[in-house]
Amino acid sequence: MADAHSCVAHANLVLLWLLLFCFCFWLWPVVAQQQQQPQEGAVIEGTIAFCTFARPHFGFNVYTVALPSDVFSLQNNSSSSSLQETRVTYGESVSYNAQLVSSSLISATVLNTLAAHGFRNLLKEQKKENEDAQLLVYVSEEEGSPQVYIDIPLGGGRGAGGEGSRIAASRVDNNQGIRRTIKEEETAVPPPFRLRTLRSGPSAFLNDRPSLTGDVIVYVSTEEPASRPRQSWNGIYSTSFSTLVTTRLSPHGVSDFSPSVSPSGEWVMVASTQGRDWDGEVGNLDPDLYIFRAEDGSQRRLVLRNGGWPSWADSSTVFFHRVAEDGWWSIFKVNPFDVSPDQEPERVTPPGVHAFTPAASHTGKWIAVATRRTSYRHVEIFDLQTKQFVKLTELFDPYVNYYNPFISSSSGELGYHRCRGSQSDDSSTPVVDLRVESVTSPLQDLSLLRIDGSFPAFSPDGSLIAYVDSSNDSAAMHVMKLDGSENRKVFAGNIFGLAWDPVRTGVVYAAHGPVFKSRHAVQIVAIYNADTADVDVDQASSSWENLTKEGTHNNAFPSPSPDGNYIVFRSGRSGHKNLYIMDAVDGEQKYLFRLTDGNWTDTHPWWSPDNEWIAFSSDRGHPERFALYLVHPNGTGLHKVLNSSLGFISHPVFSPDAKSLVFTTDYAGLSAEPISVPFQYQPYGDIFISQIDGSGLTRITHSSNENGTPGWGRVPVATSALSKEGTTASCKFKDVDFLGRIRAAPQMCGFW
């Protein structure tokens, strides 16, 4: 009888867990449907500033190289003297992940649409010089979010031949849009054709990896929320130029990456997690290859496990990358229509060199791949017959990273994107990495700013931003105006976790010491005259003092009470990182109160402007999975706002009206195959907001890069008002670290 009762109890317990499991997965779509719909009562306005790790320094432009008829003749080249590298995208913002397609492969509907957009004369001009006009399809963030554009390739570059082999072109902004010089005559032409022209609705979403065939363009978009937390929002979409209909090709609830369209235009192959939970591994998304009809996404089926970045060579051959059993990233090929159970993909590139992101030529004789032989990524040609690599981009510059090769329809040109460097088109005006950039916001009254730094903190009146500037391999504190102008260095030491005093003018609190060094001494400091000081001009214009005692180990992330009397901060003095409150003027020597206590990590506290709550991140209940909590300043009312089982949440900051929170989270998973982008500590970080009860959860940033350490100010700022100031372009970023060790940068935008 006891056994029977035990079985019944066990069955009831199992049933309870199943009900809870189903409830969680029922609840998430409900939460997901709330995306972009903050509830009544929340005033979502002002400006959110944040960091995108290394993104201000990418400086990506798309380049092409005209290949000789015998590409293997390059095997004996030791210099680029016989090659012409041509920049084919406008040199502002970033442009990447391109396709170069012959106009003969595009429908008359597309060409007529572009002609009506103003490209008629340009297409005629290009045909005179090249017999067959070329169209460049690419991604650019020039309007504030990753969007798909179609354009006539620009000309001009470096290497043999001086000007580009196509239209010699340069652009300048004017009131009519974009101007280009064609054959030394300035002619007004329209800006690049934007895919969103064919669609209605907001443009804050990420669009990526476009492919134009016939009258349809296929691409990735993050416009539909995922069905579960930590699942990518990536789906494959197609937009028809003839019907103006946009179709989601990926099943709802399924995440697809890196689409490749077959030469016939009938099929799409993708790297897909097929609804699987992402395990948090940054180095490898671990996708599988699926194929489906390009028309409507039907006839979807698994081709093989463990494969990414597919590229069609012909109607029955697809190249892709995976990590081989010997640990080397390598290129393989497969016949997607061979459904025999014993089909095994054929390895193409040998061990000994990492090879990935393949682009198949239509000659059947070679492919282009990215490789990593040193700490720099390069594009090489791989001879499918001799099994030999032919170096290409290393001949231009061995100390530059080159990304994601593509091949023209004729296989006569090879392209990629790289950092454009510090010289402008005419080589006379230095290019700068902007200090602030506007990012497209999904909410009408909310401005978004990406800053070249981390831990942005707004002054009480919203007119100034204090931040950690790491542009010169330091971690000094700078202050600038909201528009990015009048930048000043205020504190020269290593600093992070900034917050302005809401009452005392010009006082900023910060953690002083090495970041991400838990065993090192880090003190909470008060920095004075931050609103006026410039230590580069007058060393004595700023002063500071410690507020925490020596020997208290690691103290960080100060946030003052709205009356300016107290500071909440995180400290590891007990052996565990918990929250404490101390006097804001005289520090812990006058007053110290332990707010939380436990053998877990409580961190990133932020005091609400109405003095009701302190928000913080904690892994209590689930080690190393940080949830969002609220607690009253007197230690009562502790409760969880958003569950750690849904993912990581860090760096919460209250809105100026204290009704909402902004934070960094991995709720949206990854937005690109990690191997295809530069080094990111945490490429899954995006900025979300919610009301303080966790409702109205809304994704704010859509990016394949790491976004983090947000701040929220009360004053909105128009894109047109932003300063064009910055630092000389440096291309200061690294390639991915999971192919070899990379020296850690002084700052990151992420969770810890």
Short mmCIF file of C-alpha atoms in Angstrom, two decimals, residues 88-444:
data_model
loop_
_atom_site.label_atom_id
_atom_site.label_comp_id
_atom_site.label_asym_id
_atom_site.label_seq_id
_atom_site.Cartn_x
_atom_site.Cartn_y
_atom_site.Cartn_z
CA VAL A 88 31.97 49.42 -53.70
CA THR A 89 29.99 50.90 -50.78
CA TYR A 90 29.72 54.40 -49.42
CA GLY A 91 32.27 55.05 -46.69
CA GLU A 92 30.00 56.07 -43.80
CA SER A 93 28.59 53.89 -41.02
CA VAL A 94 29.19 50.18 -41.70
CA SER A 95 28.33 48.02 -44.73
CA TYR A 96 28.76 44.27 -44.92
CA ASN A 97 27.43 40.83 -46.03
CA ALA A 98 27.03 41.67 -49.70
CA GLN A 99 25.97 39.98 -52.92
CA LEU A 100 27.14 41.10 -56.37
CA VAL A 101 24.58 40.01 -58.94
CA SER A 102 24.32 40.48 -62.67
CA SER A 103 21.31 42.49 -63.83
CA SER A 104 20.67 39.77 -66.42
CA LEU A 105 19.65 37.47 -63.56
CA ILE A 106 17.19 40.01 -62.16
CA SER A 107 13.60 40.37 -63.32
CA ALA A 108 12.39 43.33 -65.33
CA THR A 109 10.17 44.24 -62.36
CA VAL A 110 13.21 44.78 -60.15
CA LEU A 111 15.03 46.79 -62.81
CA ASN A 112 11.96 48.92 -63.46
CA THR A 113 11.58 49.56 -59.72
CA LEU A 114 15.21 50.67 -59.51
CA ALA A 115 14.86 52.78 -62.65
CA ALA A 116 11.84 54.51 -61.13
CA HIS A 117 13.93 55.08 -58.01
CA GLY A 118 16.37 57.04 -60.19
CA PHE A 119 18.90 54.40 -61.26
CA ARG A 120 17.99 54.40 -64.98
CA ASN A 121 20.92 56.51 -66.17
CA LEU A 122 23.36 54.77 -63.84
CA LEU A 123 22.37 51.36 -65.16
CA LYS A 124 22.80 52.60 -68.74
CA GLU A 125 26.18 54.13 -67.90
CA GLN A 126 27.39 50.96 -66.27
CA LYS A 127 26.25 48.81 -69.18
CA LYS A 128 28.32 50.97 -71.55
CA GLU A 129 31.44 50.16 -69.56
CA ASN A 130 30.72 46.57 -68.54
CA GLU A 131 28.21 45.25 -71.12
CA ASP A 132 26.22 43.75 -68.24
CA ALA A 133 25.19 45.98 -65.33
CA GLN A 134 25.95 44.78 -61.80
CA LEU A 135 23.84 45.34 -58.72
CA LEU A 136 25.20 45.30 -55.19
CA VAL A 137 22.88 43.95 -52.50
CA TYR A 138 24.22 44.52 -49.00
CA VAL A 139 23.53 45.40 -45.38
CA SER A 140 24.22 48.86 -44.01
CA GLU A 141 23.54 50.62 -40.72
CA GLU A 142 23.74 54.12 -42.18
CA GLU A 143 20.16 54.89 -41.12
CA GLY A 144 20.48 53.50 -37.60
CA SER A 145 19.71 49.79 -37.91
CA PRO A 146 20.96 46.88 -40.05
CA GLN A 147 18.89 47.15 -43.22
CA VAL A 148 19.13 45.71 -46.74
CA TYR A 149 20.01 48.03 -49.64
CA ILE A 150 20.45 47.70 -53.39
CA ASP A 151 22.83 50.00 -55.21
CA ILE A 152 25.10 50.42 -58.19
CA PRO A 153 28.60 49.47 -56.97
CA LEU A 154 30.81 52.45 -56.32
CA GLY A 155 34.32 52.63 -57.75
CA GLY A 156 37.70 53.76 -56.54
CA GLY A 157 40.16 51.68 -54.58
CA ARG A 158 43.76 50.74 -54.23
CA GLY A 159 46.15 48.52 -56.11
CA ALA A 160 46.95 48.46 -59.80
CA GLY A 161 44.88 50.62 -62.09
CA GLY A 162 44.20 53.64 -59.89
CA GLU A 163 40.46 54.27 -60.20
CA GLY A 164 38.02 51.41 -59.97
CA SER A 165 37.20 49.26 -62.91
CA ARG A 166 33.56 50.35 -62.70
CA ILE A 167 32.05 53.79 -62.33
CA ALA A 168 34.51 56.11 -60.63
CA ALA A 169 32.35 57.47 -57.88
CA SER A 170 32.24 59.47 -54.70
CA ARG A 171 29.32 60.74 -52.67
CA VAL A 172 28.56 63.78 -50.61
CA ASP A 173 25.44 64.53 -48.62
CA ASN A 174 23.12 67.26 -49.81
CA ASN A 175 19.49 68.19 -49.41
CA GLN A 176 18.49 66.01 -52.34
CA GLY A 177 20.09 62.90 -50.82
CA ILE A 178 23.25 61.45 -52.35
CA ARG A 179 25.45 62.78 -55.13
CA ARG A 180 27.92 60.80 -57.11
CA THR A 181 30.65 61.87 -59.57
CA ILE A 182 30.45 59.93 -62.82
CA LYS A 183 33.23 60.46 -65.36
CA GLU A 184 34.22 63.67 -63.59
CA GLU A 185 30.69 65.13 -63.92
CA GLU A 186 28.60 65.59 -60.81
CA THR A 187 25.15 64.14 -61.37
CA ALA A 188 22.42 64.02 -58.72
CA VAL A 189 21.32 60.45 -58.08
CA PRO A 190 19.19 58.91 -55.38
CA PRO A 191 20.46 57.15 -52.28
CA PRO A 192 20.71 53.36 -52.35
CA PHE A 193 17.38 51.60 -52.71
CA ARG A 194 16.20 50.47 -49.30
CA LEU A 195 14.31 47.19 -49.00
CA ARG A 196 12.02 48.72 -46.37
CA THR A 197 10.66 50.93 -49.21
CA LEU A 198 8.64 47.90 -50.27
CA ARG A 199 7.34 47.27 -46.77
CA SER A 200 5.33 49.08 -44.13
CA GLY A 201 6.02 49.11 -40.43
CA PRO A 202 8.98 49.96 -38.19
CA SER A 203 12.60 49.58 -39.27
CA ALA A 204 14.27 48.94 -35.92
CA PHE A 205 14.69 45.25 -36.66
CA LEU A 206 17.83 43.57 -37.95
CA ASN A 207 17.84 42.54 -41.62
CA ASP A 208 20.85 40.54 -42.81
CA ARG A 209 22.35 38.11 -45.37
CA PRO A 210 20.32 39.26 -48.44
CA SER A 211 20.12 37.31 -51.68
CA LEU A 212 18.37 38.73 -54.78
CA THR A 213 17.17 36.33 -57.47
CA GLY A 214 14.56 37.00 -60.12
CA ASP A 215 12.06 39.38 -58.55
CA VAL A 216 12.44 38.11 -54.97
CA ILE A 217 14.91 39.05 -52.26
CA VAL A 218 15.51 36.57 -49.41
CA TYR A 219 16.99 37.73 -46.12
CA VAL A 220 17.15 37.32 -42.35
CA SER A 221 14.94 39.44 -40.11
CA THR A 222 14.37 39.67 -36.36
CA GLU A 223 10.91 41.20 -36.64
CA GLU A 224 9.03 38.32 -35.01
CA PRO A 225 9.72 37.51 -31.34
CA ALA A 226 10.91 34.00 -30.59
CA SER A 227 8.58 31.49 -28.97
CA ARG A 228 10.96 30.91 -26.06
CA PRO A 229 13.55 32.90 -24.12
CA ARG A 230 17.20 32.58 -25.16
CA GLN A 231 16.03 31.54 -28.62
CA SER A 232 17.12 33.65 -31.57
CA TRP A 233 14.54 35.87 -33.23
CA ASN A 234 16.14 35.18 -36.62
CA GLY A 235 13.73 34.06 -39.31
CA ILE A 236 14.05 33.86 -43.09
CA TYR A 237 11.79 36.17 -45.10
CA SER A 238 11.22 36.89 -48.77
CA THR A 239 9.88 40.07 -50.34
CA SER A 240 8.56 40.11 -53.90
CA PHE A 241 9.11 43.18 -56.05
CA SER A 242 6.16 42.27 -58.27
CA THR A 243 3.52 41.57 -55.59
CA LEU A 244 5.05 43.63 -52.74
CA VAL A 245 4.22 40.68 -50.46
CA THR A 246 6.58 39.70 -47.65
CA THR A 247 6.48 36.06 -46.56
CA ARG A 248 8.03 34.42 -43.54
CA LEU A 249 9.66 31.26 -44.87
CA SER A 250 10.82 29.92 -41.51
CA PRO A 251 8.17 28.16 -39.42
CA HIS A 252 6.97 30.18 -36.46
CA GLY A 253 9.05 29.35 -33.41
CA VAL A 254 12.05 28.22 -35.49
CA SER A 255 15.34 30.12 -35.72
CA ASP A 256 17.17 30.11 -39.06
CA PHE A 257 20.51 31.67 -40.03
CA SER A 258 22.69 32.27 -43.09
CA PRO A 259 20.29 31.65 -46.01
CA SER A 260 21.62 30.63 -49.41
CA VAL A 261 19.41 30.53 -52.51
CA SER A 262 19.93 27.87 -55.17
CA PRO A 263 21.02 28.96 -58.69
CA SER A 264 17.50 28.24 -59.96
CA GLY A 265 15.97 30.41 -57.25
CA GLU A 266 13.68 27.53 -56.23
CA TRP A 267 15.33 26.42 -52.98
CA VAL A 268 16.77 27.97 -49.86
CA MET A 269 19.22 26.25 -47.56
CA VAL A 270 19.78 27.58 -44.06
CA ALA A 271 21.69 26.89 -40.88
CA SER A 272 19.01 26.26 -38.28
CA THR A 273 18.64 25.40 -34.63
CA GLN A 274 15.10 24.19 -35.57
CA GLY A 275 13.58 25.43 -32.33
CA ARG A 276 16.27 23.88 -30.13
CA ASP A 277 17.37 25.80 -27.07
CA TRP A 278 20.71 27.53 -27.44
CA ASP A 279 23.12 26.11 -24.85
CA GLY A 280 24.99 29.39 -24.28
CA GLU A 281 28.15 28.32 -26.11
CA VAL A 282 29.47 31.42 -27.87
CA GLY A 283 32.01 29.74 -30.13
CA ASN A 284 29.64 27.51 -32.08
CA LEU A 285 25.93 27.93 -32.66
CA ASP A 286 25.81 24.20 -33.49
CA PRO A 287 23.20 24.52 -36.25
CA ASP A 288 21.94 21.93 -38.70
CA LEU A 289 21.30 22.36 -42.43
CA TYR A 290 17.71 22.52 -43.65
CA ILE A 291 16.27 23.06 -47.11
CA PHE A 292 12.87 24.41 -48.17
CA ARG A 293 11.06 25.96 -51.11
CA ALA A 294 11.92 29.61 -51.73
CA GLU A 295 8.34 30.38 -52.75
CA ASP A 296 6.63 29.66 -49.46
CA GLY A 297 8.94 27.72 -47.11
CA SER A 298 7.19 24.43 -47.84
CA GLN A 299 8.83 21.00 -48.21
CA ARG A 300 11.19 21.85 -45.38
CA ARG A 301 13.44 18.99 -44.36
CA LEU A 302 16.71 18.24 -42.60
CA VAL A 303 19.69 17.75 -44.92
CA LEU A 304 22.30 16.96 -42.28
CA ARG A 305 23.29 17.62 -38.70
CA ASN A 306 26.10 19.99 -37.73
CA GLY A 307 26.57 22.49 -40.51
CA GLY A 308 26.49 26.24 -41.07
CA TRP A 309 26.89 28.99 -43.68
CA PRO A 310 25.71 27.02 -46.76
CA SER A 311 26.69 28.18 -50.26
CA TRP A 312 25.29 26.67 -53.48
CA ALA A 313 27.82 25.87 -56.22
CA ASP A 314 25.30 24.30 -58.61
CA SER A 315 21.91 22.65 -58.49
CA SER A 316 23.16 19.66 -56.50
CA THR A 317 26.25 20.86 -54.59
CA VAL A 318 26.31 22.93 -51.42
CA PHE A 319 29.44 23.87 -49.51
CA PHE A 320 29.24 24.58 -45.78
CA HIS A 321 31.42 24.81 -42.69
CA ARG A 322 31.59 22.83 -39.48
CA VAL A 323 34.13 21.98 -36.79
CA ALA A 324 35.64 18.66 -37.86
CA GLU A 325 36.31 15.83 -35.45
CA ASP A 326 39.98 16.84 -35.33
CA GLY A 327 39.01 20.31 -34.03
CA TRP A 328 39.65 22.33 -37.20
CA TRP A 329 36.96 24.52 -38.73
CA SER A 330 36.71 23.08 -42.23
CA ILE A 331 34.69 23.24 -45.41
CA PHE A 332 32.52 20.29 -46.43
CA LYS A 333 30.17 19.69 -49.32
CA VAL A 334 26.89 17.80 -49.64
CA ASN A 335 24.23 17.00 -52.22
CA PRO A 336 21.04 18.37 -50.63
CA PHE A 337 18.82 16.14 -52.77
CA ASP A 338 20.57 12.88 -51.93
CA VAL A 339 18.21 11.46 -49.32
CA SER A 340 19.97 8.11 -48.99
CA PRO A 341 20.52 7.26 -45.32
CA ASP A 342 24.21 6.50 -45.83
CA GLN A 343 25.12 9.88 -47.40
CA GLU A 344 28.10 11.44 -45.66
CA PRO A 345 29.32 14.96 -46.41
CA GLU A 346 32.71 15.18 -48.07
CA ARG A 347 35.44 17.14 -46.32
CA VAL A 348 36.98 19.68 -48.70
CA THR A 349 39.65 21.65 -46.81
CA PRO A 350 42.39 19.78 -44.93
CA PRO A 351 43.28 20.02 -41.23
CA GLY A 352 46.00 22.42 -40.21
CA VAL A 353 44.20 25.66 -41.05
CA HIS A 354 40.80 26.95 -39.93
CA ALA A 355 38.56 27.56 -42.96
CA PHE A 356 34.98 28.82 -42.75
CA THR A 357 32.23 31.01 -44.30
CA PRO A 358 32.61 29.50 -47.79
CA ALA A 359 31.47 31.16 -51.02
CA ALA A 360 31.14 28.82 -53.99
CA SER A 361 32.12 29.88 -57.48
CA HIS A 362 30.00 28.64 -60.35
CA THR A 363 33.04 27.31 -62.20
CA GLY A 364 33.14 24.17 -60.09
CA LYS A 365 36.90 24.57 -59.80
CA TRP A 366 37.37 26.71 -56.70
CA ILE A 367 35.71 28.26 -53.68
CA ALA A 368 36.51 31.31 -51.57
CA VAL A 369 36.87 30.90 -47.82
CA ALA A 370 37.90 32.87 -44.78
CA THR A 371 40.93 31.43 -42.97
CA ARG A 372 42.77 32.00 -39.73
CA ARG A 373 46.50 31.25 -39.84
CA THR A 374 47.59 34.01 -37.45
CA SER A 375 45.53 36.31 -35.24
CA TYR A 376 44.10 37.89 -38.41
CA ARG A 377 41.35 36.55 -40.63
CA HIS A 378 41.96 36.50 -44.38
CA VAL A 379 40.14 35.50 -47.54
CA GLU A 380 41.74 32.84 -49.70
CA ILE A 381 40.82 30.83 -52.77
CA PHE A 382 40.80 27.05 -52.42
CA ASP A 383 41.56 24.97 -55.52
CA LEU A 384 39.15 22.03 -55.48
CA GLN A 385 41.36 20.00 -57.82
CA THR A 386 44.84 20.46 -56.32
CA LYS A 387 43.49 20.96 -52.76
CA GLN A 388 45.71 24.02 -52.39
CA PHE A 389 45.01 27.41 -50.85
CA VAL A 390 45.71 30.58 -52.86
CA LYS A 391 46.29 33.63 -50.68
CA LEU A 392 44.47 36.79 -51.64
CA THR A 393 43.73 39.50 -49.07
CA GLU A 394 46.96 38.91 -47.19
CA LEU A 395 48.67 40.38 -50.26
CA PHE A 396 46.87 43.69 -49.66
CA ASP A 397 47.47 43.92 -45.92
CA PRO A 398 48.39 41.02 -43.61
CA TYR A 399 47.33 43.01 -40.51
CA VAL A 400 43.68 43.59 -41.39
CA ASN A 401 40.72 41.26 -40.82
CA TYR A 402 38.66 40.36 -43.90
CA TYR A 403 35.16 38.91 -43.50
CA ASN A 404 32.55 36.78 -45.27
CA PRO A 405 33.64 36.39 -48.90
CA PHE A 406 31.14 36.43 -51.76
CA ILE A 407 31.53 35.80 -55.48
CA SER A 408 29.87 37.61 -58.40
CA SER A 409 27.37 35.85 -60.65
CA SER A 410 30.03 35.49 -63.34
CA SER A 411 32.67 34.28 -60.85
CA GLY A 412 34.88 37.06 -62.20
CA GLU A 413 34.94 39.07 -58.98
CA LEU A 414 35.41 38.18 -55.35
CA GLY A 415 34.20 40.41 -52.54
CA TYR A 416 34.30 40.76 -48.75
CA HIS A 417 34.07 43.44 -46.10
CA ARG A 418 36.84 44.95 -44.02
CA CYS A 419 37.57 48.05 -41.96
CA ARG A 420 38.12 50.99 -44.31
CA GLY A 421 40.88 52.56 -42.19
CA SER A 422 41.52 56.18 -41.34
CA GLN A 423 41.59 57.84 -44.77
CA SER A 424 38.59 59.24 -46.60
CA ASP A 425 37.84 58.75 -50.29
CA ASP A 426 40.17 61.55 -51.35
CA SER A 427 42.87 60.46 -48.85
CA SER A 428 43.09 63.98 -47.46
CA THR A 429 40.45 64.08 -44.72
CA PRO A 430 40.83 61.71 -41.76
CA VAL A 431 37.92 59.39 -41.06
CA VAL A 432 36.70 59.37 -37.47
CA ASP A 433 35.02 56.76 -35.30
CA LEU A 434 32.02 58.69 -34.03
CA ARG A 435 31.70 59.27 -30.31
CA VAL A 436 27.92 58.83 -30.45
CA GLU A 437 25.68 57.27 -33.08
CA SER A 438 21.93 57.28 -33.36
CA VAL A 439 20.28 53.85 -33.37
CA THR A 440 16.78 53.32 -34.70
CA SER A 441 14.35 53.02 -31.81
CA PRO A 442 11.26 50.82 -31.89
CA LEU A 443 9.46 53.37 -29.71
CA GLN A 444 8.52 56.79 -31.05
#
